[in-house]
């Protein structure tokens, strides 16, 4: 466990980790401070950070299991101590660490008798198990246990329903959130004639990342959510009726189309965000992580430059080309493929 004394600076805004410990392989704790803040700022930041920590950070889970000759989820198998339902619940408890995108396959294939744990799972290279000792099943007879698994990276949580049962597979409720809990508290003090605040953040994680890593990722995700506001350009019209001025933003279709016809294509593409292109989640995340937020940003990168991005493939470039070709929202005078090719 690490502890540090709290020292408040009255000059610049700083953060510090004042306590850090690992209670177990699947429970990390961190305590952080941010100071000095003006009155009211600590609560604003604390609420936003807590929501981002719990809801915006991605995690990896086992989301489906499949095994032959299992009639239903609550059946039992001769030679296995646990029921199928208990095995699925044990698989749900396994904590994974990865940077994969989309869905990948894993498997268990072992012969009894013996105890099956998380270390018996055959994983792809990009996935790592946080705690190999997690119990899965106990084989009491010399039988073969073979289970096919689906592993997925996502955010939030997903409760499976009976409609998700398909291909003799059994869906598993997925809790993707690597942050188990997050709290914030505020300490107020007087500095001269000014009232200031210190924000305390407490973070508990499941071991797939440290509280410090969670804090950094949540901060980046919050920044990404606000970036579109920084790109927005607002223009106003002044209408003079009855000697009164009314200011309206220029975002109607006809006025925007007139503007596009007068100015260069680049200006129009700055108003189209990649969120509007209906890209697959993996391609969308790759672009966002490379600070590509608008169609203008995308078109300023050649296919070769896109291929240099992490986890980006030639199939993704072709997919983007197909999407741009199918877009019907662009005015006829603007063809994004002219830029991209």
Short mmCIF file of C-alpha atoms in Angstrom, two decimals:
data_model
loop_
_atom_site.label_atom_id
_atom_site.label_comp_id
_atom_site.label_asym_id
_atom_site.label_seq_id
_atom_site.Cartn_x
_atom_site.Cartn_y
_atom_site.Cartn_z
CA UNK A 1 0.00 0.00 0.00
CA UNK A 2 1.25 3.49 -0.88
CA UNK A 3 0.28 6.64 1.02
CA UNK A 4 1.40 10.22 0.47
CA UNK A 5 0.79 13.40 2.41
CA UNK A 6 -1.65 15.84 0.84
CA UNK A 7 -0.13 19.16 -0.09
CA UNK A 8 -2.41 21.79 -1.55
CA UNK A 9 -0.99 24.19 -4.11
CA UNK A 10 -2.66 27.58 -4.45
CA UNK A 11 -1.02 28.37 -7.79
CA UNK A 12 -1.81 25.69 -10.37
CA UNK A 13 -4.40 22.95 -10.67
CA UNK A 14 -2.77 19.58 -9.93
CA UNK A 15 -3.81 16.00 -9.29
CA UNK A 16 -2.04 13.35 -7.24
CA UNK A 17 -2.49 9.73 -6.19
CA UNK A 18 -2.46 9.75 -2.37
CA UNK A 19 -3.27 6.08 -1.77
CA UNK A 20 -2.85 2.94 -3.88
CA UNK A 21 -3.20 -0.73 -3.00
CA UNK A 22 -4.03 -4.15 -4.42
CA UNK A 23 -6.38 -6.01 -2.06
CA UNK A 24 -6.35 -9.03 -4.38
CA UNK A 25 -5.76 -9.88 -8.04
CA UNK A 26 -9.32 -8.78 -8.77
CA UNK A 27 -9.63 -5.77 -6.50
CA UNK A 28 -7.46 -2.65 -6.85
CA UNK A 29 -8.02 0.59 -4.97
CA UNK A 30 -6.79 4.11 -5.65
CA UNK A 31 -7.46 7.50 -4.05
CA UNK A 32 -6.72 10.73 -5.92
CA UNK A 33 -6.99 14.45 -5.26
CA UNK A 34 -7.41 17.43 -7.56
CA UNK A 35 -6.81 20.93 -6.22
CA UNK A 36 -7.17 23.85 -5.84
CA UNK A 37 -10.67 24.27 -7.28
CA UNK A 38 -13.07 27.18 -7.11
CA UNK A 39 -16.34 26.77 -5.25
CA UNK A 40 -18.68 24.40 -7.10
CA UNK A 41 -16.06 23.02 -9.50
CA UNK A 42 -15.27 19.91 -7.44
CA UNK A 43 -18.85 18.67 -7.61
CA UNK A 44 -19.06 19.33 -11.35
CA UNK A 45 -15.90 17.36 -12.06
CA UNK A 46 -16.65 14.64 -9.51
CA UNK A 47 -20.09 13.79 -10.93
CA UNK A 48 -18.82 13.72 -14.53
CA UNK A 49 -15.77 11.60 -13.64
CA UNK A 50 -17.83 9.07 -11.68
CA UNK A 51 -20.23 8.59 -14.61
CA UNK A 52 -17.33 8.27 -17.06
CA UNK A 53 -15.49 5.79 -14.82
CA UNK A 54 -18.55 3.55 -14.46
CA UNK A 55 -20.04 3.89 -17.93
CA UNK A 56 -17.47 4.95 -20.52
CA UNK A 57 -14.51 2.60 -19.97
CA UNK A 58 -14.36 -0.57 -22.05
CA UNK A 59 -13.75 -4.03 -20.63
CA UNK A 60 -13.52 -7.62 -21.88
CA UNK A 61 -15.85 -10.50 -20.94
CA UNK A 62 -16.88 -14.01 -21.91
CA UNK A 63 -20.31 -13.50 -23.48
CA UNK A 64 -21.26 -16.96 -24.78
CA UNK A 65 -20.46 -20.62 -24.12
CA UNK A 66 -21.29 -23.62 -26.32
CA UNK A 67 -20.94 -27.33 -25.69
CA UNK A 68 -22.38 -30.33 -27.49
CA UNK A 69 -25.15 -32.56 -26.08
CA UNK A 70 -26.40 -30.14 -23.43
CA UNK A 71 -30.23 -30.11 -23.49
CA UNK A 72 -30.71 -26.91 -21.49
CA UNK A 73 -28.99 -24.46 -19.15
CA UNK A 74 -30.17 -26.13 -15.94
CA UNK A 75 -29.23 -29.68 -16.89
CA UNK A 76 -26.52 -31.76 -15.22
CA UNK A 77 -23.76 -33.76 -16.87
CA UNK A 78 -22.64 -37.16 -15.63
CA UNK A 79 -19.11 -36.86 -14.28
CA UNK A 80 -19.28 -33.12 -13.56
CA UNK A 81 -20.06 -31.92 -10.08
CA UNK A 82 -21.55 -28.57 -11.15
CA UNK A 83 -24.67 -28.03 -13.22
CA UNK A 84 -24.46 -26.22 -16.55
CA UNK A 85 -25.87 -23.08 -14.92
CA UNK A 86 -23.16 -23.12 -12.23
CA UNK A 87 -20.45 -23.49 -14.89
CA UNK A 88 -21.85 -20.47 -16.75
CA UNK A 89 -21.86 -18.45 -13.53
CA UNK A 90 -18.22 -19.40 -12.89
CA UNK A 91 -17.29 -18.32 -16.43
CA UNK A 92 -19.01 -15.00 -15.77
CA UNK A 93 -16.63 -14.37 -12.85
CA UNK A 94 -13.49 -14.61 -15.00
CA UNK A 95 -11.76 -11.24 -15.43
CA UNK A 96 -9.96 -10.63 -18.74
CA UNK A 97 -7.53 -7.97 -19.91
CA UNK A 98 -7.19 -7.12 -23.61
CA UNK A 99 -7.17 -4.41 -26.26
CA UNK A 100 -9.07 -6.42 -28.85
CA UNK A 101 -11.94 -5.09 -30.94
CA UNK A 102 -15.02 -7.05 -31.84
CA UNK A 103 -15.56 -10.71 -30.93
CA UNK A 104 -12.96 -13.50 -30.77
CA UNK A 105 -13.00 -17.21 -29.95
CA UNK A 106 -11.57 -19.17 -27.03
CA UNK A 107 -12.04 -22.71 -25.80
CA UNK A 108 -11.67 -25.23 -22.98
CA UNK A 109 -10.81 -28.85 -23.77
CA UNK A 110 -9.72 -31.00 -20.83
CA UNK A 111 -10.05 -34.60 -19.66
CA UNK A 112 -11.01 -35.56 -16.10
CA UNK A 113 -10.86 -36.31 -13.36
CA UNK A 114 -9.63 -33.00 -12.01
CA UNK A 115 -10.47 -29.40 -11.33
CA UNK A 116 -10.99 -27.03 -14.27
CA UNK A 117 -9.87 -23.45 -13.65
CA UNK A 118 -9.38 -20.31 -15.72
CA UNK A 119 -5.82 -21.33 -16.58
CA UNK A 120 -7.25 -24.18 -18.72
CA UNK A 121 -8.83 -21.71 -21.16
CA UNK A 122 -7.08 -21.50 -24.54
CA UNK A 123 -7.04 -17.79 -25.39
CA UNK A 124 -6.04 -15.71 -28.43
CA UNK A 125 -2.72 -13.85 -28.01
CA UNK A 126 -4.41 -10.49 -27.42
CA UNK A 127 -6.32 -11.66 -24.32
CA UNK A 128 -4.96 -12.28 -20.81
CA UNK A 129 -6.60 -13.71 -17.70
CA UNK A 130 -6.21 -11.61 -14.55
CA UNK A 131 -6.75 -14.44 -12.05
CA UNK A 132 -5.97 -17.97 -13.30
CA UNK A 133 -7.27 -19.59 -10.11
CA UNK A 134 -10.95 -18.88 -10.84
CA UNK A 135 -12.83 -22.17 -10.49
CA UNK A 136 -14.96 -23.38 -13.45
CA UNK A 137 -15.88 -27.02 -12.84
CA UNK A 138 -14.89 -30.17 -11.00
CA UNK A 139 -14.64 -33.35 -13.13
CA UNK A 140 -15.23 -36.45 -11.00
CA UNK A 141 -14.86 -39.04 -13.79
CA UNK A 142 -12.52 -39.54 -16.81
CA UNK A 143 -14.70 -37.63 -19.24
CA UNK A 144 -13.85 -34.96 -21.82
CA UNK A 145 -15.12 -31.44 -21.24
CA UNK A 146 -15.05 -29.23 -24.35
CA UNK A 147 -16.54 -25.74 -24.31
CA UNK A 148 -16.36 -23.12 -27.06
CA UNK A 149 -16.30 -19.53 -25.79
CA UNK A 150 -16.97 -16.12 -27.30
CA UNK A 151 -15.02 -13.16 -25.91
CA UNK A 152 -16.08 -9.57 -26.52
CA UNK A 153 -14.86 -6.08 -25.62
CA UNK A 154 -17.49 -3.46 -24.92
CA UNK A 155 -18.66 -1.00 -22.26
CA UNK A 156 -21.41 -0.98 -19.66
CA UNK A 157 -23.28 -4.23 -19.04
CA UNK A 158 -25.56 -6.51 -21.03
CA UNK A 159 -28.26 -8.71 -19.55
CA UNK A 160 -29.01 -11.68 -21.78
CA UNK A 161 -32.58 -12.74 -22.58
CA UNK A 162 -34.01 -16.09 -23.75
CA UNK A 163 -34.10 -14.67 -27.29
CA UNK A 164 -30.30 -14.66 -27.30
CA UNK A 165 -30.09 -18.49 -27.19
CA UNK A 166 -28.90 -19.65 -30.59
CA UNK A 167 -26.70 -22.29 -32.24
CA UNK A 168 -26.87 -24.44 -29.08
CA UNK A 169 -24.91 -21.71 -27.33
CA UNK A 170 -25.67 -20.19 -23.95
CA UNK A 171 -25.34 -16.40 -23.53
CA UNK A 172 -23.69 -15.08 -20.38
CA UNK A 173 -24.61 -11.81 -18.68
CA UNK A 174 -21.68 -9.51 -19.39
CA UNK A 175 -20.39 -6.85 -17.01
CA UNK A 176 -17.82 -5.09 -19.19
CA UNK A 177 -17.16 -2.35 -16.62
CA UNK A 178 -13.61 -2.70 -15.24
CA UNK A 179 -14.41 -0.09 -12.55
CA UNK A 180 -16.36 -1.79 -9.76
CA UNK A 181 -17.12 1.40 -7.84
CA UNK A 182 -16.21 5.08 -7.81
CA UNK A 183 -16.90 7.76 -5.19
CA UNK A 184 -16.07 11.42 -4.89
CA UNK A 185 -15.97 13.72 -1.89
CA UNK A 186 -15.15 17.41 -1.40
CA UNK A 187 -13.09 19.23 1.20
CA UNK A 188 -13.62 22.99 1.41
CA UNK A 189 -11.15 25.45 2.93
CA UNK A 190 -10.50 29.18 2.99
CA UNK A 191 -7.44 30.58 1.27
CA UNK A 192 -7.20 34.23 2.17
CA UNK A 193 -10.54 35.76 1.24
CA UNK A 194 -11.35 33.01 -1.26
CA UNK A 195 -13.15 29.72 -0.62
CA UNK A 196 -11.52 26.82 -2.43
CA UNK A 197 -12.13 23.07 -2.72
CA UNK A 198 -10.21 19.79 -2.95
CA UNK A 199 -11.77 16.94 -4.92
CA UNK A 200 -11.16 13.40 -3.64
CA UNK A 201 -11.77 10.51 -6.05
CA UNK A 202 -11.88 6.88 -4.89
CA UNK A 203 -11.71 4.15 -7.55
CA UNK A 204 -12.05 0.37 -7.22
CA UNK A 205 -11.22 -1.79 -10.29
CA UNK A 206 -11.44 -5.51 -11.08
CA UNK A 207 -7.70 -5.85 -11.77
CA UNK A 208 -7.93 -5.63 -15.57
CA UNK A 209 -6.54 -2.11 -15.22
CA UNK A 210 -5.25 -0.01 -12.34
CA UNK A 211 -7.25 2.88 -10.83
CA UNK A 212 -4.72 5.30 -12.34
CA UNK A 213 -5.23 3.79 -15.81
CA UNK A 214 -8.99 3.98 -15.30
CA UNK A 215 -8.72 7.66 -14.36
CA UNK A 216 -6.69 8.44 -17.49
CA UNK A 217 -9.06 6.53 -19.80
CA UNK A 218 -12.18 8.10 -18.30
CA UNK A 219 -10.64 11.55 -18.74
CA UNK A 220 -9.82 10.86 -22.40
CA UNK A 221 -13.35 9.58 -23.04
CA UNK A 222 -14.87 12.72 -21.50
CA UNK A 223 -12.65 14.90 -23.69
CA UNK A 224 -13.73 12.94 -26.79
CA UNK A 225 -17.38 13.55 -25.94
CA UNK A 226 -16.86 17.32 -25.85
CA UNK A 227 -14.60 17.62 -28.91
CA UNK A 228 -17.55 18.08 -31.36
CA UNK A 229 -18.42 21.33 -29.56
CA UNK A 230 -14.90 22.60 -30.25
CA UNK A 231 -15.31 21.86 -33.97
CA UNK A 232 -18.70 23.52 -34.28
CA UNK A 233 -18.72 26.83 -36.15
CA UNK A 234 -21.69 29.05 -35.50
CA UNK A 235 -22.90 31.82 -37.80
CA UNK A 236 -25.74 34.16 -37.05
CA UNK A 237 -28.37 35.98 -39.06
CA UNK A 238 -29.76 39.28 -37.86
CA UNK A 239 -33.43 39.73 -38.73
CA UNK A 240 -34.83 43.25 -38.49
CA UNK A 241 -38.54 43.16 -37.91
CA UNK A 242 -40.37 45.90 -35.98
CA UNK A 243 -36.97 47.39 -35.10
CA UNK A 244 -36.00 44.22 -33.18
CA UNK A 245 -32.99 41.99 -33.79
CA UNK A 246 -33.33 38.23 -33.54
CA UNK A 247 -30.20 36.05 -33.67
CA UNK A 248 -30.62 32.59 -35.18
CA UNK A 249 -27.99 29.89 -35.79
CA UNK A 250 -27.36 28.90 -39.39
CA UNK A 251 -28.20 25.22 -39.46
CA UNK A 252 -31.18 24.98 -41.86
CA UNK A 253 -30.80 22.81 -44.94
CA UNK A 254 -31.35 25.50 -47.58
CA UNK A 255 -29.00 28.04 -46.02
CA UNK A 256 -26.33 25.41 -45.45
CA UNK A 257 -26.61 24.19 -49.04
CA UNK A 258 -26.22 27.77 -50.32
CA UNK A 259 -23.10 28.19 -48.22
CA UNK A 260 -21.60 24.91 -49.48
CA UNK A 261 -22.01 26.01 -53.07
CA UNK A 262 -20.11 29.24 -52.41
CA UNK A 263 -17.23 27.89 -50.40
CA UNK A 264 -14.73 25.09 -50.79
CA UNK A 265 -15.63 21.48 -50.17
CA UNK A 266 -13.43 21.30 -47.08
CA UNK A 267 -15.70 23.66 -45.15
CA UNK A 268 -18.76 21.47 -45.75
CA UNK A 269 -17.03 18.31 -44.61
CA UNK A 270 -16.14 19.92 -41.28
CA UNK A 271 -19.86 19.82 -40.42
CA UNK A 272 -20.19 16.09 -41.01
CA UNK A 273 -19.00 13.97 -38.06
CA UNK A 274 -18.02 10.34 -38.45
CA UNK A 275 -20.87 9.48 -36.06
CA UNK A 276 -23.22 10.13 -39.01
CA UNK A 277 -21.52 7.56 -41.26
CA UNK A 278 -22.89 4.50 -39.40
CA UNK A 279 -19.45 2.92 -39.15
CA UNK A 280 -18.92 -0.43 -37.37
CA UNK A 281 -17.86 0.04 -33.72
CA UNK A 282 -14.30 -1.21 -34.26
CA UNK A 283 -13.60 1.13 -37.20
CA UNK A 284 -15.29 4.03 -35.37
CA UNK A 285 -13.14 3.48 -32.26
CA UNK A 286 -9.93 3.27 -34.32
CA UNK A 287 -10.71 6.60 -35.99
CA UNK A 288 -11.66 8.32 -32.71
CA UNK A 289 -8.46 7.15 -31.02
CA UNK A 290 -6.50 8.72 -33.89
CA UNK A 291 -8.31 12.07 -33.40
CA UNK A 292 -10.40 11.68 -36.54
CA UNK A 293 -13.76 13.22 -35.63
CA UNK A 294 -15.19 14.72 -38.83
CA UNK A 295 -15.45 13.72 -42.47
CA UNK A 296 -12.88 16.46 -43.18
CA UNK A 297 -10.42 14.75 -40.79
CA UNK A 298 -11.06 11.40 -42.47
CA UNK A 299 -10.60 12.69 -46.01
CA UNK A 300 -7.32 14.36 -45.04
CA UNK A 301 -5.86 10.87 -44.47
CA UNK A 302 -4.97 8.70 -47.44
CA UNK A 303 -5.73 4.95 -47.34
CA UNK A 304 -2.02 4.33 -46.69
CA UNK A 305 -2.08 6.66 -43.69
CA UNK A 306 -5.19 4.95 -42.31
CA UNK A 307 -3.47 1.58 -42.61
CA UNK A 308 -0.77 2.80 -40.20
CA UNK A 309 -3.32 3.10 -37.39
CA UNK A 310 -3.33 0.40 -34.75
CA UNK A 311 -5.84 -2.44 -35.40
CA UNK A 312 -6.75 -0.97 -38.81
CA UNK A 313 -6.92 -3.36 -41.80
CA UNK A 314 -7.22 -3.08 -45.56
CA UNK A 315 -10.78 -4.45 -45.28
CA UNK A 316 -11.64 -1.45 -43.12
CA UNK A 317 -10.49 0.97 -45.83
CA UNK A 318 -12.69 -0.84 -48.36
CA UNK A 319 -15.60 -0.70 -45.91
CA UNK A 320 -15.19 3.08 -45.52
CA UNK A 321 -15.11 3.48 -49.32
CA UNK A 322 -18.35 1.50 -49.63
CA UNK A 323 -20.03 3.64 -46.97
CA UNK A 324 -18.93 6.90 -48.61
CA UNK A 325 -20.17 5.65 -51.96
CA UNK A 326 -23.61 4.84 -50.54
CA UNK A 327 -24.07 8.16 -48.69
CA UNK A 328 -27.07 10.10 -49.96
CA UNK A 329 -26.84 13.02 -47.53
CA UNK A 330 -24.08 14.82 -49.39
CA UNK A 331 -25.09 17.47 -51.95
CA UNK A 332 -24.47 16.39 -55.52
CA UNK A 333 -21.69 18.96 -55.93
CA UNK A 334 -19.76 17.29 -53.10
CA UNK A 335 -18.29 13.85 -53.69
CA UNK A 336 -16.17 12.68 -50.74
CA UNK A 337 -14.62 9.95 -52.89
CA UNK A 338 -12.89 12.69 -54.92
CA UNK A 339 -10.93 13.52 -51.76
CA UNK A 340 -10.33 10.01 -50.50
CA UNK A 341 -9.12 8.30 -53.67
#
